[in-house]
Coordinates of C-alpha atoms and ligand atoms in Angstrom, one line a residue:
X225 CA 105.4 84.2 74.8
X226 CA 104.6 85.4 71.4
X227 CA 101.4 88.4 71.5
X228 CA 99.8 89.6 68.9
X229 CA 96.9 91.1 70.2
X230 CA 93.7 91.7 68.0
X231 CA 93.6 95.0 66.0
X232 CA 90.2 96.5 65.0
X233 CA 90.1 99.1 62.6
X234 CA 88.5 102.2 63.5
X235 CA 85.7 103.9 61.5
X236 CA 88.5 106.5 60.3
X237 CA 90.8 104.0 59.4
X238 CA 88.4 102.7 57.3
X239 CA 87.4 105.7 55.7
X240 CA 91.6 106.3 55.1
X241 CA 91.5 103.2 53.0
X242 CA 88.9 104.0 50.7
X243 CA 90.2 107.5 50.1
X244 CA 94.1 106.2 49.5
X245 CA 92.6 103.5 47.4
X246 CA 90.5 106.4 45.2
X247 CA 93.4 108.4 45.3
X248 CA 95.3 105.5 44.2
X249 CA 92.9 104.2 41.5
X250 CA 93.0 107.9 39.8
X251 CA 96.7 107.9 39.9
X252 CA 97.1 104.7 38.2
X253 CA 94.2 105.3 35.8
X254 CA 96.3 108.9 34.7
X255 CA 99.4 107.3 34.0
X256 CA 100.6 108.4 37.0
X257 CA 102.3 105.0 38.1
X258 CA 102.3 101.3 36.9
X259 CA 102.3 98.9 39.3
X260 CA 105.4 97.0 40.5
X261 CA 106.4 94.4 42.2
X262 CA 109.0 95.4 45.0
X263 CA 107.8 98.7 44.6
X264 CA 109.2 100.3 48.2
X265 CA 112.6 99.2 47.5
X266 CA 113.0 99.6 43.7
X267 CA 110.1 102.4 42.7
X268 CA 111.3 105.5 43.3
X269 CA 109.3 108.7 42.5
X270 CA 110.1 111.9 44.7
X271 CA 106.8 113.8 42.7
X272 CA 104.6 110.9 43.9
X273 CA 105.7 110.9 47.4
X274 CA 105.6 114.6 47.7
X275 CA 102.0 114.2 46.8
X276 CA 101.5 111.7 49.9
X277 CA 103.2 114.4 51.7
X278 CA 100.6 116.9 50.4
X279 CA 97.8 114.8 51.1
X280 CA 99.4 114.4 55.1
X281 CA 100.1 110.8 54.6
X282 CA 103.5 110.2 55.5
X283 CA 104.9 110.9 58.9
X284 CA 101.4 110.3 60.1
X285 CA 101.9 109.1 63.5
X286 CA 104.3 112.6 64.2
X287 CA 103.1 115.5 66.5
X288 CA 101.7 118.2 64.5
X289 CA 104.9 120.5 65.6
X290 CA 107.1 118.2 63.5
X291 CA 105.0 118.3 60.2
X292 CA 103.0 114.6 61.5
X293 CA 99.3 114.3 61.3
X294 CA 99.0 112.8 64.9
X295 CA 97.2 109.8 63.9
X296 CA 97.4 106.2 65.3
X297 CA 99.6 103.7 64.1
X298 CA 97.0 101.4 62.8
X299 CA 96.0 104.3 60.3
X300 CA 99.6 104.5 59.1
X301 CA 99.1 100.8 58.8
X302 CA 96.0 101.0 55.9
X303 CA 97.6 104.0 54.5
X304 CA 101.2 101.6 53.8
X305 CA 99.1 98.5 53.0
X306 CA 97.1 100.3 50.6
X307 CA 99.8 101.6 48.6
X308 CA 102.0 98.4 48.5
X309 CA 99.3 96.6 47.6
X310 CA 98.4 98.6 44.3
X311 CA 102.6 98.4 43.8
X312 CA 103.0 102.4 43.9
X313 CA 106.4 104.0 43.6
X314 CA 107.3 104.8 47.1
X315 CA 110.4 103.7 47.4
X316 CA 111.7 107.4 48.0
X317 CA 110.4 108.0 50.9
X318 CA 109.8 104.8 52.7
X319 CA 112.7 104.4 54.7
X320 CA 112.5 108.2 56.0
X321 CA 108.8 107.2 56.9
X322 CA 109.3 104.3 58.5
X323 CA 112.0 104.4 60.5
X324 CA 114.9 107.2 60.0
X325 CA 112.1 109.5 61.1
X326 CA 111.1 107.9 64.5
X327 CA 114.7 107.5 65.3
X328 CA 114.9 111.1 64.8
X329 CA 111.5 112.0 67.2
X330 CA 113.0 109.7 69.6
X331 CA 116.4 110.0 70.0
X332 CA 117.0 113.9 68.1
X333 CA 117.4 117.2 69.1
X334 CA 114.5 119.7 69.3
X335 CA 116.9 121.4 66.4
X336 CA 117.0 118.1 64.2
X337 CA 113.2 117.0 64.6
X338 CA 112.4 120.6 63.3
X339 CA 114.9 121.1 61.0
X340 CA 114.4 117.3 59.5
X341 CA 111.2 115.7 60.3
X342 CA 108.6 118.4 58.9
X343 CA 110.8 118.0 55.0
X344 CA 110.1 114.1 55.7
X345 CA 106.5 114.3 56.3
X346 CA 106.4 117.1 52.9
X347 CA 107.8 113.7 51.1
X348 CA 111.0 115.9 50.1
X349 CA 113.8 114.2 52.4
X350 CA 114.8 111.5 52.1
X351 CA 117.1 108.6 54.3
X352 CA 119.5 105.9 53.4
X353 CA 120.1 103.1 56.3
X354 CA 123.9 103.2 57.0
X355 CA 124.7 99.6 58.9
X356 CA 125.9 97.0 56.9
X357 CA 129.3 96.9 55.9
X358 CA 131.8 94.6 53.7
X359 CA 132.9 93.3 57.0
X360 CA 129.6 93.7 59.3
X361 CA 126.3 92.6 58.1
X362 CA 124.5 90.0 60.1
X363 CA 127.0 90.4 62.8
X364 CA 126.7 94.7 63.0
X365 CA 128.8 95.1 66.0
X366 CA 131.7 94.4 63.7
X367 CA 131.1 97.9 62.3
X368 CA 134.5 99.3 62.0
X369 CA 133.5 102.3 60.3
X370 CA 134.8 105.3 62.9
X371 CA 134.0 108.3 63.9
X372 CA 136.5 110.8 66.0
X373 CA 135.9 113.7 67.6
X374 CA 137.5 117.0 66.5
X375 CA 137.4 120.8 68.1
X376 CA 134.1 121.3 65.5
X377 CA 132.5 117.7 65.8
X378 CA 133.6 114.7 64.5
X379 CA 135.2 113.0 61.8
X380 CA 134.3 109.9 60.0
X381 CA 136.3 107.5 58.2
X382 CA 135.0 103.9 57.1
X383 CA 132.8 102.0 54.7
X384 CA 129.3 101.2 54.1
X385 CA 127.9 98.9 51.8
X386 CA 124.0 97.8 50.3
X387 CA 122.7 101.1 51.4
X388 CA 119.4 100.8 49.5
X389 CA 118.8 104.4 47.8
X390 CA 121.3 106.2 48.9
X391 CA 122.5 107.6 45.3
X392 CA 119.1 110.0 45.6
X393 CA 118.7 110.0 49.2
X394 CA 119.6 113.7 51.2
X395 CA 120.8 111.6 54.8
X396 CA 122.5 108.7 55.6
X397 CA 122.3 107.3 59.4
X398 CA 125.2 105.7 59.8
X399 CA 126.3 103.3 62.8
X400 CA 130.0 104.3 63.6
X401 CA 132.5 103.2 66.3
X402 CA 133.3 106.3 68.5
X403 CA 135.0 104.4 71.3
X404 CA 137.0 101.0 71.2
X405 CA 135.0 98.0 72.6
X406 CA 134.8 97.3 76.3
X407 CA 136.6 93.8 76.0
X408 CA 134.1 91.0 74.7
X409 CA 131.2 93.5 74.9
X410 CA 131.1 95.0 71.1
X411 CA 128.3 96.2 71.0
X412 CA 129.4 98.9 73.5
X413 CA 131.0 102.2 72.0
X414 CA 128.4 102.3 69.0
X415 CA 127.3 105.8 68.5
X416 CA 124.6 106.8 65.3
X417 CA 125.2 109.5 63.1
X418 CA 122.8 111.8 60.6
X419 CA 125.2 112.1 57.7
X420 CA 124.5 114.6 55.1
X421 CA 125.0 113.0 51.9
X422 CA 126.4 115.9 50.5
X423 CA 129.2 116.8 52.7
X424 CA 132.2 116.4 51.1
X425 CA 134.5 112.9 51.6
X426 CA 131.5 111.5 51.2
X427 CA 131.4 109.2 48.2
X428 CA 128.1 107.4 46.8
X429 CA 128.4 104.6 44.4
X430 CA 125.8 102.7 43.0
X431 CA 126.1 99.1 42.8
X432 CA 124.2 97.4 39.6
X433 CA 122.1 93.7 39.6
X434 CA 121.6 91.9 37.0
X435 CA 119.0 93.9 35.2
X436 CA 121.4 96.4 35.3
X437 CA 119.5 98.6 37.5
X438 CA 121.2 100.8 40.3
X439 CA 119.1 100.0 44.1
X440 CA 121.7 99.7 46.5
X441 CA 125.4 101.2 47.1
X442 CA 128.7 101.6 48.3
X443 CA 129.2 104.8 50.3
X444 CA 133.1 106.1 51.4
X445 CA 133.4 107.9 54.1
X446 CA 136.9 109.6 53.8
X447 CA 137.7 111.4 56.9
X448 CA 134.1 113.3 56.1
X449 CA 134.2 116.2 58.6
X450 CA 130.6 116.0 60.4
X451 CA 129.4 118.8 62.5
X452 CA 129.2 118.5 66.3
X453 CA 125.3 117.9 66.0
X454 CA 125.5 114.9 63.4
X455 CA 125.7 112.9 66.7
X456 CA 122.1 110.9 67.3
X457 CA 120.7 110.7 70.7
X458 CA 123.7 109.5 72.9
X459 CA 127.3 108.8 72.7
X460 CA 127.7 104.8 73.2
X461 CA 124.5 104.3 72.6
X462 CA 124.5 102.9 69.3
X463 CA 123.7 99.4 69.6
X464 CA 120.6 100.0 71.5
X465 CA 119.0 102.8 69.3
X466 CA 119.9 100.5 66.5
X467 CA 117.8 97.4 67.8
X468 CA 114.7 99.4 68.2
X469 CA 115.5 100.9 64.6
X470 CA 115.6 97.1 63.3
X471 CA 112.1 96.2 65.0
X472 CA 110.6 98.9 62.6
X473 CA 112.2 98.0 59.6
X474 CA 111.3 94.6 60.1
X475 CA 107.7 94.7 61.3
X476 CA 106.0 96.1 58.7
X477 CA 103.8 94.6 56.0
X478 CA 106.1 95.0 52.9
X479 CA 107.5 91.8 54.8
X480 CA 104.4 90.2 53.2
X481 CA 102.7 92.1 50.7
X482 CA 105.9 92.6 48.1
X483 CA 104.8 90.5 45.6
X484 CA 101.1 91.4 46.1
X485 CA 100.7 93.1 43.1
X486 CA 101.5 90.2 40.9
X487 CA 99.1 87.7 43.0
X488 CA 96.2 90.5 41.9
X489 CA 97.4 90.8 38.6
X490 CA 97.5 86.8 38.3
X491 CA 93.9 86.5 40.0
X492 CA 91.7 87.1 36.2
X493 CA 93.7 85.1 34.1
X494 CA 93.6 81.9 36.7
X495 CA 89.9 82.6 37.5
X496 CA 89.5 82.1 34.0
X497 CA 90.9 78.5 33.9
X498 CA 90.5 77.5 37.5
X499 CA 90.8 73.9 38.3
X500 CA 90.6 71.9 41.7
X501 CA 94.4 72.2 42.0
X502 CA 94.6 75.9 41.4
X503 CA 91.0 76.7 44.1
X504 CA 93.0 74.9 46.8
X505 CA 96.5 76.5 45.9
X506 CA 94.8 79.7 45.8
X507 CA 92.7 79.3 49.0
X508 CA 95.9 78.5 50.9
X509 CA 97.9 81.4 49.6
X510 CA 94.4 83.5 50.8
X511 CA 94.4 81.6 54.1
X512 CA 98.4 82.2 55.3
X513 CA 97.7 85.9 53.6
X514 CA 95.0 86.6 55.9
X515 CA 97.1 85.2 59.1
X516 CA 100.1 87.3 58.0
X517 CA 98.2 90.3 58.1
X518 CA 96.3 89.8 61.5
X519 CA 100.0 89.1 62.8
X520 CA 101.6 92.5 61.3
X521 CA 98.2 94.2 62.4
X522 CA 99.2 93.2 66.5
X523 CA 102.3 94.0 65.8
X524 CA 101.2 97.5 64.6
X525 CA 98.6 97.8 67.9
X526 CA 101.8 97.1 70.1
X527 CA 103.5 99.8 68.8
X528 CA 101.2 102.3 69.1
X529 CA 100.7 101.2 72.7
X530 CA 104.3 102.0 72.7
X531 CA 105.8 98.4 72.8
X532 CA 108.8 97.0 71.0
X533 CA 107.8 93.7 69.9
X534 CA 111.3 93.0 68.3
X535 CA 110.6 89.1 68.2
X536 CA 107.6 89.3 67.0
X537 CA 108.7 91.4 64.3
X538 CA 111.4 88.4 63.3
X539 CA 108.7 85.8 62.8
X540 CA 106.5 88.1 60.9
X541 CA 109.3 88.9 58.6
X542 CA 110.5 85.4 58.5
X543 CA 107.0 83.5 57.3
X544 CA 106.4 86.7 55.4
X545 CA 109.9 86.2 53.6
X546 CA 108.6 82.1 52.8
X547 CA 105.1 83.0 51.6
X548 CA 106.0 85.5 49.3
X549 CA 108.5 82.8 48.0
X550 CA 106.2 80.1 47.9
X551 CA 103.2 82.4 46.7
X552 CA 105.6 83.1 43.5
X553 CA 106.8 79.7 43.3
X554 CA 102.9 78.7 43.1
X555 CA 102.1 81.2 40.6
X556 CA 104.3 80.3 38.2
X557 CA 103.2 77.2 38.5
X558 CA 99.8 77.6 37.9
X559 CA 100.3 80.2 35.0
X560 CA 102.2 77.5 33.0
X561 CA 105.8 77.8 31.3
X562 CA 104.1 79.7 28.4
X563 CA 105.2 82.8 30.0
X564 CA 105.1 84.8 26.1
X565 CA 101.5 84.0 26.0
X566 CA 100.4 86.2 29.4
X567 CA 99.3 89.5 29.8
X568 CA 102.0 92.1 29.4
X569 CA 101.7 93.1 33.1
X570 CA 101.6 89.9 34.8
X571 CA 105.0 89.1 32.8
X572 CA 106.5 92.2 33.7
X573 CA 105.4 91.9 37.2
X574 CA 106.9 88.6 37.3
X575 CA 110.0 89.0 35.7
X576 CA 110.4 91.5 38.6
X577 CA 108.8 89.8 41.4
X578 CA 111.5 86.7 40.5
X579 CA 114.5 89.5 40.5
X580 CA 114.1 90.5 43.5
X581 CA 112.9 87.4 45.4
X582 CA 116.1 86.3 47.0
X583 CA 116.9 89.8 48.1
X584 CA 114.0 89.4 50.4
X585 CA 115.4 87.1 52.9
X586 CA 118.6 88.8 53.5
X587 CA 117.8 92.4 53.5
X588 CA 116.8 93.9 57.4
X589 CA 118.4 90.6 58.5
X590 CA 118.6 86.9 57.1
X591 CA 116.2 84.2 58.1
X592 CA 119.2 82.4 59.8
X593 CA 120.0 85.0 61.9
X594 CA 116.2 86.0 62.8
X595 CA 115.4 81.9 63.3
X596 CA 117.7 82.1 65.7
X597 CA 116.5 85.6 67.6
X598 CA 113.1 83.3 67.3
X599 CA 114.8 80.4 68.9
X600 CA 115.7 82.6 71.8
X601 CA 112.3 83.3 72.2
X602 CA 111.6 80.2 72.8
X603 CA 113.8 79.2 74.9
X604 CA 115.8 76.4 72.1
X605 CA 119.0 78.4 72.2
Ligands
FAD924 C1 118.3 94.2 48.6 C2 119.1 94.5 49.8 C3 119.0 95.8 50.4 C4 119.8 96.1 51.5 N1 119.7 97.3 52.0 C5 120.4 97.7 53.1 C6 120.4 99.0 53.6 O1 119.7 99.9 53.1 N2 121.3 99.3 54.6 C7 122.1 98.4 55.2 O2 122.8 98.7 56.1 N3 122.1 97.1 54.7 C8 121.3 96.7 53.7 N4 121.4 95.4 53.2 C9 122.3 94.5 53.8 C10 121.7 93.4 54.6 O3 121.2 93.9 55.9 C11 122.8 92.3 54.8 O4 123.0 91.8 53.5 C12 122.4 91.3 55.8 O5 122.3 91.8 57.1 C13 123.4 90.1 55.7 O6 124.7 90.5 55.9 P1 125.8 90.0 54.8 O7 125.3 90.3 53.5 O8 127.1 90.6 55.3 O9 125.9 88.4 55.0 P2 126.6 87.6 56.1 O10 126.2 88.2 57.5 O11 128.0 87.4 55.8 O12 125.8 86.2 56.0 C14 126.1 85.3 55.0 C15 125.3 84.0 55.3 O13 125.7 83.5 56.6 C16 124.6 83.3 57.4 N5 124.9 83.7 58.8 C17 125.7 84.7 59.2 N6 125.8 84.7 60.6 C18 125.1 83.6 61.0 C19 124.8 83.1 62.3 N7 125.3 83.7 63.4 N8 124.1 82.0 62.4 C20 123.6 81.4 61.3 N9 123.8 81.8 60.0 C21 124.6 82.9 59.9 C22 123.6 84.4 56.9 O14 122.2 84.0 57.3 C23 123.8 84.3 55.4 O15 123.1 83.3 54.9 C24 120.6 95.1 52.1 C25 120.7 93.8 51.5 C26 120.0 93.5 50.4 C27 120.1 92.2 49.8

């Protein structure tokens, strides 16, 4: 019931990796970036994605017409594995790459893939995801947030809330009711919206965590007059554009490799002391690494065969979300309290990774609510 068919890399793909990994290596070795954990939702750099844009490595999988490259999914795969695994800051782009633009290719206008996707793929647009709100979050068809149509398009009036980015993002795709729902069926009269972040009644505010830092926000949307062609693909057909949105945000491997840059950064100073105890931690972290990735690989093959595998994607994300727990749990562990005493990067890079750990199992749905998509699966439910 569950497929995740076997994914060979291609001679090109492997040739990709080692040129994002030199181009990677050089960056890091100029100053260009230090490495981070978390580093597609809390790295932002808008000079070092336009540089992946230059270098034709974002909106990969896009016909040439749009700005894309054309490539297979499974090279989009070593190119995003490659740079969250050195922790690069490409948090400014990522959620335009990896989903806001296919929604666009699929459901958009031939006027909003040409006027949108080709700036995305130059890594100088960039997308907030407009779902959650105060109200709405694991169940979205609560979304009250509205949107009315007018004699010039439509106007929208609501709140959105944990938009990740969106204080330097250019768009916003927001879910919106446009109809009331059709008795016990709410997820009917959803319609998706790409909302310029600029227009005015349309208010951005950051919301700070405890470091202090600004990642996600609070957006306002008072009675923000949109223009008749904000409207995404079709009228009603929110909910269903939405799913298919989800399965990419949750499939990829930043559901596994967040942290990966502090496991690497870890690796010298345990190899230097390794006992039994840390060998067989080690090897299992290795072992449940290596199955996470062969599982995110089908996934990957699936969709470029044009499949959704939305459950799939859940149980990726979901054993993804526990390794990367346990993985830092384990580290920390193994490092000893004596935190002072490490190398300035791996305490950095834990401080962070220990941050932002709990965030992981809630963002692009909770573990409760993808258990139970699982569950479904499976027939317990
Ligand atoms: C770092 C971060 C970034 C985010 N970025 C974005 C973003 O860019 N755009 C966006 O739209 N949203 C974003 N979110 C919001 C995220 O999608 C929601 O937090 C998530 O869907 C949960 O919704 P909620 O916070 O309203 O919690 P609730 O839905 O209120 O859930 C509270 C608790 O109840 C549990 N629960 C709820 N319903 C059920 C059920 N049916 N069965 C069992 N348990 C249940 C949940 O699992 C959870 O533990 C982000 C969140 C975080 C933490």
């Amino acid at each position: 019931m569950f497929h995740f068919p076997a994914a060979a890399l291609d001679a090109e793909a492997r040739a990709l990796r080692a040129e994002v990994r030199a181009f990677l290596e050089k960056e890091r070795a100029a100053g260009g970036f230090v490495p981070a954990a978390d580093c597609w939702v809390s790295c932002a750099s808008p000079a070092f994605s336009a540089k992946l844009g230059a270098r034709g490595w974002l909106g990969m999988l896009w016909p040439r017409e749009y700005g894309g490259q054309a490539r297979p999914a499974l090279h989009r795969y070593v190119t995003t594995e490659e740079l969250l695994a050195a922790g690069a800051p490409v948090a400014a782009h990522w959620v335009a790459d990896r989903q806001s633009g296919a929604q666009i290719l699929r459901y958009g206008t031939e006027a909003q893939k040409h006027a949108i996707l080709p700036r995305i793929a130059a890594g100088e647009c960039f997308f907030a995801i407009g779902m959650s709100e105060p109200q709405a979050g694991s169940d979205l068809a609560a979304v009250a947030t509205r949107a009315e149509r007018t004699a010039t398009g439509w106007r929208m009036t609501g709140r959105k809330i944990w938009s990740t980015g969106a204080h330097f993002c250019h768009y916003m795709i927001v879910l919106a009711r446009t109809s009331p729902a059709e008795g016990r069926n709410r997820q009917a009269g959803l319609s998706q919206f790409l909302v310029d972040l600029r227009t005015p009644g349309v208010d951005v505010t950051g919301i700070r965590d405890l470091s202090g830092a600004v990642h996600f926000n609070e957006t306002l949307f008072d009675g923000a007059e949109l223009p008749e062609d904000a409207l995404l693909g079709t009228e009603g057909a929110g909910w269903a554009q939405v799913m298919g949105e989800l399965a990419m945000e949750r499939s990829g491997p930043e559901r596994f490799l967040t942290s990966f840059a502090l496991i690497e950064a870890a690796m010298p100073v345990l190899a230097a002391n390794a006992d039994d105890r840390a060998r067989i931690a080690l090897g299992r972290l290795a072992a449940r690494l290596k199955t996470l990735r062969r599982m995110s690989l089908g996934i990957a093959r699936r969709l470029q065969e044009g499949d959704a595998p939305a459950t799939e994607a859940a149980l990726v994300k979901e054993m993804g979300n526990r390794f990367e727990a346990e993985a830092v749990r384990e580290l920390r562990g193994l490092l000893g309290p004596a935190m002072p005493d490490w190398p300035d990067e791996l305490a950095r890079l834990m401080r962070d990774a220990v941050l932002h750990l709990p965030s992981n199992t809630l963002r692009g749905g909770t573990t409760e609510i993808l258990k139970g998509m699982i569950a479904r699966e499976l027939g317990m439910r």
